[in-house]
JSON list of C-alpha atoms in Angstrom, two decimals:
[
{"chain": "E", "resi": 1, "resn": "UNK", "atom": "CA", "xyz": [-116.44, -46.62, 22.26]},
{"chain": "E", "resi": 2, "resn": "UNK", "atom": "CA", "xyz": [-113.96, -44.66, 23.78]},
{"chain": "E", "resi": 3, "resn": "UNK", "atom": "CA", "xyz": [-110.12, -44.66, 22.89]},
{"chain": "E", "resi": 4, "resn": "UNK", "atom": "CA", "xyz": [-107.70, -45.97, 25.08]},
{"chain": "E", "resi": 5, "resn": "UNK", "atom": "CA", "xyz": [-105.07, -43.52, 25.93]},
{"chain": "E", "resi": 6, "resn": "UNK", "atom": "CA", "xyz": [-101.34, -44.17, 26.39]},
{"chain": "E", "resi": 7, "resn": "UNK", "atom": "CA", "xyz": [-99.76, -43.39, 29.75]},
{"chain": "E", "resi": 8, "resn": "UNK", "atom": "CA", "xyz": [-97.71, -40.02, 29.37]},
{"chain": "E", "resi": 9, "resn": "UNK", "atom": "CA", "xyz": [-93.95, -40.70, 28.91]},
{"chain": "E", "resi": 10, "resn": "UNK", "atom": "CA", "xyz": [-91.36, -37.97, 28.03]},
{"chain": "E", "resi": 11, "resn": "UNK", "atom": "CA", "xyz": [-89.79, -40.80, 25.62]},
{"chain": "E", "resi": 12, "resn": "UNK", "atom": "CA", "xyz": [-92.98, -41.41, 23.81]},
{"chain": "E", "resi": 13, "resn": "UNK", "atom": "CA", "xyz": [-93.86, -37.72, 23.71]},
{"chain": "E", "resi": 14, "resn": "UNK", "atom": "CA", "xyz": [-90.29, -36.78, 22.08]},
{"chain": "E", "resi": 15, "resn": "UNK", "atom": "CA", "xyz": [-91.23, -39.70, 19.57]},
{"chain": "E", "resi": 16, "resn": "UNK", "atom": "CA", "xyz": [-94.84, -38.26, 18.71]},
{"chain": "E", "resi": 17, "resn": "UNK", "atom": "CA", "xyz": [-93.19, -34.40, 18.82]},
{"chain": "E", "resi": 18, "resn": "UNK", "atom": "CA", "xyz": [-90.37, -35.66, 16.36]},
{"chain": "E", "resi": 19, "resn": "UNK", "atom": "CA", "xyz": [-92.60, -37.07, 13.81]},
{"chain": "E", "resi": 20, "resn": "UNK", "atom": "CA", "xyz": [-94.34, -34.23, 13.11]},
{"chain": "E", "resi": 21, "resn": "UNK", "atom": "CA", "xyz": [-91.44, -31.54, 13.46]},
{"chain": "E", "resi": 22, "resn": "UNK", "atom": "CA", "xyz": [-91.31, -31.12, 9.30]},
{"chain": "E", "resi": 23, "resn": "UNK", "atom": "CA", "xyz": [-95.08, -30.34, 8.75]},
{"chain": "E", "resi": 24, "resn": "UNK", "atom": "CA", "xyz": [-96.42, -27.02, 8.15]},
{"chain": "E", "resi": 25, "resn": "UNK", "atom": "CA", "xyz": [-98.23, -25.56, 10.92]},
{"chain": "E", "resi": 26, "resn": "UNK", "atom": "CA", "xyz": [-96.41, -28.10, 13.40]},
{"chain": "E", "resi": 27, "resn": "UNK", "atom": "CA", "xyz": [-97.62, -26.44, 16.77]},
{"chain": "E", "resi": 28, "resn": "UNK", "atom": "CA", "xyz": [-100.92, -27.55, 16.27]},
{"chain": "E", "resi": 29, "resn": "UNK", "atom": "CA", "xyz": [-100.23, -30.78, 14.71]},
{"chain": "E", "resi": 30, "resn": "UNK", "atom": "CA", "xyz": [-98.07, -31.87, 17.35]},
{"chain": "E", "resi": 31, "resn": "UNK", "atom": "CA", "xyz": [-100.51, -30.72, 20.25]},
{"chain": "E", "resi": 32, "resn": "UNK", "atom": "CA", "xyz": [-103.39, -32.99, 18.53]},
{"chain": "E", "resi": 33, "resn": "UNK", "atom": "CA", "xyz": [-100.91, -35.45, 17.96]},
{"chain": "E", "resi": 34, "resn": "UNK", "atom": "CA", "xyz": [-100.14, -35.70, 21.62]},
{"chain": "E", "resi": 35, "resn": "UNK", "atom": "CA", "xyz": [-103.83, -35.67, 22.99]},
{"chain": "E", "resi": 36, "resn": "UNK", "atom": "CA", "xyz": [-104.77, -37.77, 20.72]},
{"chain": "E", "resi": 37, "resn": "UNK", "atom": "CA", "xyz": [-101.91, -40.01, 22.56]},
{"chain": "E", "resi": 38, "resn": "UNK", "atom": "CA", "xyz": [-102.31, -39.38, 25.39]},
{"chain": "E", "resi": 39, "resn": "UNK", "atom": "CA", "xyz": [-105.67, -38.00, 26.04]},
{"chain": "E", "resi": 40, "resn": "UNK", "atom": "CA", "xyz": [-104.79, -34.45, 27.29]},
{"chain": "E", "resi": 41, "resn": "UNK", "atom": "CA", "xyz": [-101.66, -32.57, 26.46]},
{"chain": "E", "resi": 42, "resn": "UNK", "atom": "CA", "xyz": [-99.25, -32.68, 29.39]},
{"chain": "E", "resi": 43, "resn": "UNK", "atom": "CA", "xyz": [-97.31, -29.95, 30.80]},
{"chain": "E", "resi": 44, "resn": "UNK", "atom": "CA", "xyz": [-93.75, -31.34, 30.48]},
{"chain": "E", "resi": 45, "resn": "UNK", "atom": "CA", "xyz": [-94.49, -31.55, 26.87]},
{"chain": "E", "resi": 46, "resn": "UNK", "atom": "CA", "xyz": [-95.08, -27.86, 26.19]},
{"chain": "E", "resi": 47, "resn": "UNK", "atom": "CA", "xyz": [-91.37, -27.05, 26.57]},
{"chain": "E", "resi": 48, "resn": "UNK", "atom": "CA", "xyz": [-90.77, -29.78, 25.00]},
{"chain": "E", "resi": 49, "resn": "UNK", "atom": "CA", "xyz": [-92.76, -28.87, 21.85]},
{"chain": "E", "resi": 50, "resn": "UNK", "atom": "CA", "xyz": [-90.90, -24.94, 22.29]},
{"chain": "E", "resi": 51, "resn": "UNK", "atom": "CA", "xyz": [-87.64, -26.74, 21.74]},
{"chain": "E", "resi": 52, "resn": "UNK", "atom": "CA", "xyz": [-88.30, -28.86, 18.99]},
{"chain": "E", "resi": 53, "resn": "UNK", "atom": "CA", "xyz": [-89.74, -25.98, 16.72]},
{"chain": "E", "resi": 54, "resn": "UNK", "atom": "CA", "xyz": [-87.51, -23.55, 18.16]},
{"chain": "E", "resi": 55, "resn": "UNK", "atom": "CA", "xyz": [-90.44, -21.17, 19.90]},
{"chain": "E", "resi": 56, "resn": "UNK", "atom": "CA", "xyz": [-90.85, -20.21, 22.99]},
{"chain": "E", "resi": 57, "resn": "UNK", "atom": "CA", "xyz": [-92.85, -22.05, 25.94]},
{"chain": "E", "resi": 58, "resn": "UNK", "atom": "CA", "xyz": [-95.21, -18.75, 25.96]},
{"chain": "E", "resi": 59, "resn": "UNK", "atom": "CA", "xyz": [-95.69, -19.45, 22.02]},
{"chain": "E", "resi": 60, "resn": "UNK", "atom": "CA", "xyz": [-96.46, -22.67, 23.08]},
{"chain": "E", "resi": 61, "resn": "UNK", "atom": "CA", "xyz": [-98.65, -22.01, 25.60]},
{"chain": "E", "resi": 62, "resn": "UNK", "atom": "CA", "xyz": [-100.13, -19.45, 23.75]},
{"chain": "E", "resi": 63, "resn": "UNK", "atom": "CA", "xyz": [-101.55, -21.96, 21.54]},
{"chain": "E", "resi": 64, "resn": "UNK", "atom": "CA", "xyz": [-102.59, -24.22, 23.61]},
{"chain": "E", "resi": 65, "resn": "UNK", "atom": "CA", "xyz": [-104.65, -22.39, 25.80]},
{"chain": "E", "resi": 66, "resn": "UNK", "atom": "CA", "xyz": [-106.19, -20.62, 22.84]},
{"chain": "E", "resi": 67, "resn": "UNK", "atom": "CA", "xyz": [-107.97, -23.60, 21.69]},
{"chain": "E", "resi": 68, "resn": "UNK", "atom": "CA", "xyz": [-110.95, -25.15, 23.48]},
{"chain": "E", "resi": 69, "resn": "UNK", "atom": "CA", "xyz": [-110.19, -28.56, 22.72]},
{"chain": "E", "resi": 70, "resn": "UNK", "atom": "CA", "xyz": [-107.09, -28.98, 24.11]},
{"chain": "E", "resi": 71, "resn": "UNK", "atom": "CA", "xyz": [-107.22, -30.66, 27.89]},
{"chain": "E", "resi": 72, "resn": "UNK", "atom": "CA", "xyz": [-105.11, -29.68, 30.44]},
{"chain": "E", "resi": 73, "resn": "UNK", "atom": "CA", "xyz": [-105.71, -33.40, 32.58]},
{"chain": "E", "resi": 74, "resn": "UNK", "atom": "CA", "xyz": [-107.12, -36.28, 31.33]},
{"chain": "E", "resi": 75, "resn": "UNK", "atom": "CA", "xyz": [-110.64, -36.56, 30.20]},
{"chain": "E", "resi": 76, "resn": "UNK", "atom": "CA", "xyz": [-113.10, -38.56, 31.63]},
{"chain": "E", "resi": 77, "resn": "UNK", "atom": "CA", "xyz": [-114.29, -42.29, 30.68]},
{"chain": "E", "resi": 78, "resn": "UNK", "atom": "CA", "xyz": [-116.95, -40.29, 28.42]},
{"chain": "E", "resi": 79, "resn": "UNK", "atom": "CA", "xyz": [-116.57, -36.64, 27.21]},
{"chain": "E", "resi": 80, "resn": "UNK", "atom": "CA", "xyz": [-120.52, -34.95, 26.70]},
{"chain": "E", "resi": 81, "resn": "UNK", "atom": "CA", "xyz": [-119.95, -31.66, 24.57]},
{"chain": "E", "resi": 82, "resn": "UNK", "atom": "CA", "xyz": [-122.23, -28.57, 24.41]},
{"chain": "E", "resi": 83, "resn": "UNK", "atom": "CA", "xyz": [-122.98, -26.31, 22.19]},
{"chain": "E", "resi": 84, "resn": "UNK", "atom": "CA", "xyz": [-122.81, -23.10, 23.57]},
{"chain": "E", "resi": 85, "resn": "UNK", "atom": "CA", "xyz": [-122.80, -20.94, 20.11]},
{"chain": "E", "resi": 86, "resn": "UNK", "atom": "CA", "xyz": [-125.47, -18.61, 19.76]},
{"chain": "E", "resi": 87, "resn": "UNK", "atom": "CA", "xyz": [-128.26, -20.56, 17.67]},
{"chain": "E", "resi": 88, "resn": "UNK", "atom": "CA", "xyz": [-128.11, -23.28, 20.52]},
{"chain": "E", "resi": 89, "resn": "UNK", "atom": "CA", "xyz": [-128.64, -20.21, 23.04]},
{"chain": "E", "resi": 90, "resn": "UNK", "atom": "CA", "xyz": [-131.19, -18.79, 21.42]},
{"chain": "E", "resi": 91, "resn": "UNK", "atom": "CA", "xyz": [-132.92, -22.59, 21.23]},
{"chain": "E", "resi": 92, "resn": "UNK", "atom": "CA", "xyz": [-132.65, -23.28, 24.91]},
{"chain": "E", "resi": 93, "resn": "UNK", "atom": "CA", "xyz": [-129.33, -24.47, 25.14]},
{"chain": "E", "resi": 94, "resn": "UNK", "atom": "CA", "xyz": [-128.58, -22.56, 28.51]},
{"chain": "E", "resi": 95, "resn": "UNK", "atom": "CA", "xyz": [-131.23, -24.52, 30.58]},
{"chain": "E", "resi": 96, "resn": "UNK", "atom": "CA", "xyz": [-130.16, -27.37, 28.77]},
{"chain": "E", "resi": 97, "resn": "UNK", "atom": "CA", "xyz": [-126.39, -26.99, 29.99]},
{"chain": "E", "resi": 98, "resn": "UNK", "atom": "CA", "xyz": [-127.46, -26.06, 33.22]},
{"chain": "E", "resi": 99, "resn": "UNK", "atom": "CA", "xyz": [-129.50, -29.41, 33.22]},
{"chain": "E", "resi": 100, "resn": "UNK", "atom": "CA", "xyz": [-126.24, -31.16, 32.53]},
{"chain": "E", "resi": 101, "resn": "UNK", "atom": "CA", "xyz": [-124.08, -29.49, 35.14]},
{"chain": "E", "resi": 102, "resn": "UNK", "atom": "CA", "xyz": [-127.31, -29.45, 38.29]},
{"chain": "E", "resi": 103, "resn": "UNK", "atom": "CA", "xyz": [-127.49, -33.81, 37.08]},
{"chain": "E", "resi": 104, "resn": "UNK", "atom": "CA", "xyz": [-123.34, -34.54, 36.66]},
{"chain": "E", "resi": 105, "resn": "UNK", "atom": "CA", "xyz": [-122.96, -32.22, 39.67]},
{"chain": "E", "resi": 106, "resn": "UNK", "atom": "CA", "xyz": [-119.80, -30.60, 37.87]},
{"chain": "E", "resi": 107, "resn": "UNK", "atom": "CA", "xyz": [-119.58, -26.72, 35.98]},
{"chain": "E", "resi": 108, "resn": "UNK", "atom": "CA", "xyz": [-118.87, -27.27, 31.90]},
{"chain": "E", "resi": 109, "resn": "UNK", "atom": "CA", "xyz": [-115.36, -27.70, 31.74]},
{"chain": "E", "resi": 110, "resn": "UNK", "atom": "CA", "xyz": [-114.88, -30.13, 34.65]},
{"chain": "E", "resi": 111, "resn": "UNK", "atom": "CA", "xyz": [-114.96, -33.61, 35.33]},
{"chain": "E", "resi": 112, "resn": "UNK", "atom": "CA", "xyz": [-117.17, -35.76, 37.42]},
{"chain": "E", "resi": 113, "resn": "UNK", "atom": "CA", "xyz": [-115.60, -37.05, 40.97]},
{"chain": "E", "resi": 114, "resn": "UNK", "atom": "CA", "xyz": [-115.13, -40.25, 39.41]},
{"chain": "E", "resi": 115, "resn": "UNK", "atom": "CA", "xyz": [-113.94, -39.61, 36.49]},
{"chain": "E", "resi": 116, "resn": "UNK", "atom": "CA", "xyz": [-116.71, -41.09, 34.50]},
{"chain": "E", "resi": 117, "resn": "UNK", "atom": "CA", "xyz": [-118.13, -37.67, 32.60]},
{"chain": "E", "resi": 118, "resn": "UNK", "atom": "CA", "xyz": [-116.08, -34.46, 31.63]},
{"chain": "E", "resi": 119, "resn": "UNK", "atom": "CA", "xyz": [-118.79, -32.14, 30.51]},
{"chain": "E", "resi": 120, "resn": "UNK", "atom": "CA", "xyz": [-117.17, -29.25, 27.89]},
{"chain": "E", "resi": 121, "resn": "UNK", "atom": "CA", "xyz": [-118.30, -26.83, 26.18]},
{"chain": "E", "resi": 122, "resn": "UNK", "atom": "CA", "xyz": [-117.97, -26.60, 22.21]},
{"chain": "E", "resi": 123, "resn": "UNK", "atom": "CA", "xyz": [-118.78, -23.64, 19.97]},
{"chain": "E", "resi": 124, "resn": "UNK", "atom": "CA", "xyz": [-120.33, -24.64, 16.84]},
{"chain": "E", "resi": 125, "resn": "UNK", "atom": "CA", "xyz": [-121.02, -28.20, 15.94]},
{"chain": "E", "resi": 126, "resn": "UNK", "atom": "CA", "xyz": [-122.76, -26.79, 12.62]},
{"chain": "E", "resi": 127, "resn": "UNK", "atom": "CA", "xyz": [-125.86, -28.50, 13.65]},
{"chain": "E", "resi": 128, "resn": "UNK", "atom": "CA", "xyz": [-127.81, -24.69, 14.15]},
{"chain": "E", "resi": 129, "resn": "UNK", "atom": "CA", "xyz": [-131.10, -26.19, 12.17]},
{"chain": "E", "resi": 130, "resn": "UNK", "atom": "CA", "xyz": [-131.13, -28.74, 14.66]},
{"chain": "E", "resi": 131, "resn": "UNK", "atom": "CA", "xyz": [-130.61, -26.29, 17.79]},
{"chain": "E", "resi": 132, "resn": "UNK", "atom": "CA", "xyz": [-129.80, -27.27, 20.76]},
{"chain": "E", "resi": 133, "resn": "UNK", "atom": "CA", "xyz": [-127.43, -29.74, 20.37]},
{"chain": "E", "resi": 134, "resn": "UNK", "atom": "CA", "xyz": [-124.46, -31.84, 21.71]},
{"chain": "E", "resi": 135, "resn": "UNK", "atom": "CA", "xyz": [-121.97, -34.70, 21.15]},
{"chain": "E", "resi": 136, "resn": "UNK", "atom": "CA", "xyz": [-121.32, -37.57, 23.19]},
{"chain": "E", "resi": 137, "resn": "UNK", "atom": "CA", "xyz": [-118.20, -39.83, 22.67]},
{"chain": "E", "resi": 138, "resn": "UNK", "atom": "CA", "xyz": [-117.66, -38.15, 18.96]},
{"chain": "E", "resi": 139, "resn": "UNK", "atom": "CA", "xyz": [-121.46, -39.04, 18.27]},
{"chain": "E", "resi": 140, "resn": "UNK", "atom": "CA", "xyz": [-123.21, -35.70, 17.38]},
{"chain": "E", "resi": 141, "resn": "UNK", "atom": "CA", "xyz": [-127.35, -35.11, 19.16]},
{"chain": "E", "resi": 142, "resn": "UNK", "atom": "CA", "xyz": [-129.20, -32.52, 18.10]},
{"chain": "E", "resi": 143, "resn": "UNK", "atom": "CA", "xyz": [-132.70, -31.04, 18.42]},
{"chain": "E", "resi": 144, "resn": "UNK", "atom": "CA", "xyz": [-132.10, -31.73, 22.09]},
{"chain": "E", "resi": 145, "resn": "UNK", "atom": "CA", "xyz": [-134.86, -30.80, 25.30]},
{"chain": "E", "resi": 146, "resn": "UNK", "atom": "CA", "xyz": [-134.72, -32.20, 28.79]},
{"chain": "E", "resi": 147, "resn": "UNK", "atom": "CA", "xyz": [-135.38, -36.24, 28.04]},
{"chain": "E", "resi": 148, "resn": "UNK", "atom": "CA", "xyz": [-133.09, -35.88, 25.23]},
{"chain": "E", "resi": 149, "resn": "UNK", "atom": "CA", "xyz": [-130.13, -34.37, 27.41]},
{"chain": "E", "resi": 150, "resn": "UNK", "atom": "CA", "xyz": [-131.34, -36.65, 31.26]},
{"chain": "E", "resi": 151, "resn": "UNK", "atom": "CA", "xyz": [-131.14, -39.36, 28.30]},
{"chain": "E", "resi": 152, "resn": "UNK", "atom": "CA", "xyz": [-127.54, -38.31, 27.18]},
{"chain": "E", "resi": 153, "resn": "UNK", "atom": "CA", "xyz": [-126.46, -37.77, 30.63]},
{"chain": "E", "resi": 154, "resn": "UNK", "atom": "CA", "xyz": [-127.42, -41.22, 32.03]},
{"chain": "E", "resi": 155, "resn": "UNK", "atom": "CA", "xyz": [-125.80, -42.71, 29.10]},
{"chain": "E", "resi": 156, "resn": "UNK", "atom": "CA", "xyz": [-122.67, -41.06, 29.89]},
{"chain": "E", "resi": 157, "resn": "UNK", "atom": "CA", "xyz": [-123.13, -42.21, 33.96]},
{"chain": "E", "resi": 158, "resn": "UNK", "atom": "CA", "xyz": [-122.74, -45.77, 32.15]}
]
């Protein structure tokens, strides 16, 4: 089941940033910390974060965009991850992806039209003996082919 995400707020987003202002390595803390509020980390919130910890937005930023997992907009109803690390390559994982993308009519990294799928890539789930492989809604797939991805898909359509 999918978590239910609070609506953004500046109020609630100084609340989160403030409670985790003391802990070691607090930039990426706080940035989980707030998608895991809010479902995506929200732009007002990266100066926000700079201020707090006394960095720059850029040093924000910086981090931000240098980790996959972190959204820019909110995800959708379902989030389908692929692996796109090199033992899932080498096991078929690109026509696999592509699979995906041609059925959700959406590119890896987007969203479905409405809003039911966001399709992303990942890069390493650690399942490589069971290449391809994927994870839907935190559930992890592997030893995927075409049923097992139309399968995953459709579920995700729910």
């Amino acid at each position: 089941m999918m978590p239910v995400y609070e609506p953004w707020g500046a109020k609630r987003g100084a609340e989160i940033i403030a409670e985790h202002t003391h802990l070691e390595g607090a930039t990426l803390v706080i940035l989980h910390a707030l998608q895991e509020a809010f479902g995506y980390v929200p732009e007002p919130a990266i100066p926000m974060v700079a201020q707090a910890l006394n960095l720059s937005r850029a040093e924000v930023h910086g981090v931000f965009t240098f980790y996959h997992d972190f959204r820019h907009k909110p995800a959708g109803k379902h989030v389908l991850k692929l692996c796109r690390a090199e033992a899932c390559q080498a096991a078929g994982g690109d026509a696999l992806a592509a699979r995906a993308e041609a059925k959700l009519g959406v590119a890896i990294g987007n969203t479905t039209a409405d809003e039911r799928v966001t399709l992303e890539p990942i890069y390493c789930l650690g399942l490589c003996a069971t290449a391809p492989s994927a994870m839907l809604d935190g559930r992890l797939v592997g030893r995927l082919d075409e049923a097992r991805i139309d399968a995953l898909v459709a579920e995700a359509q729910r």
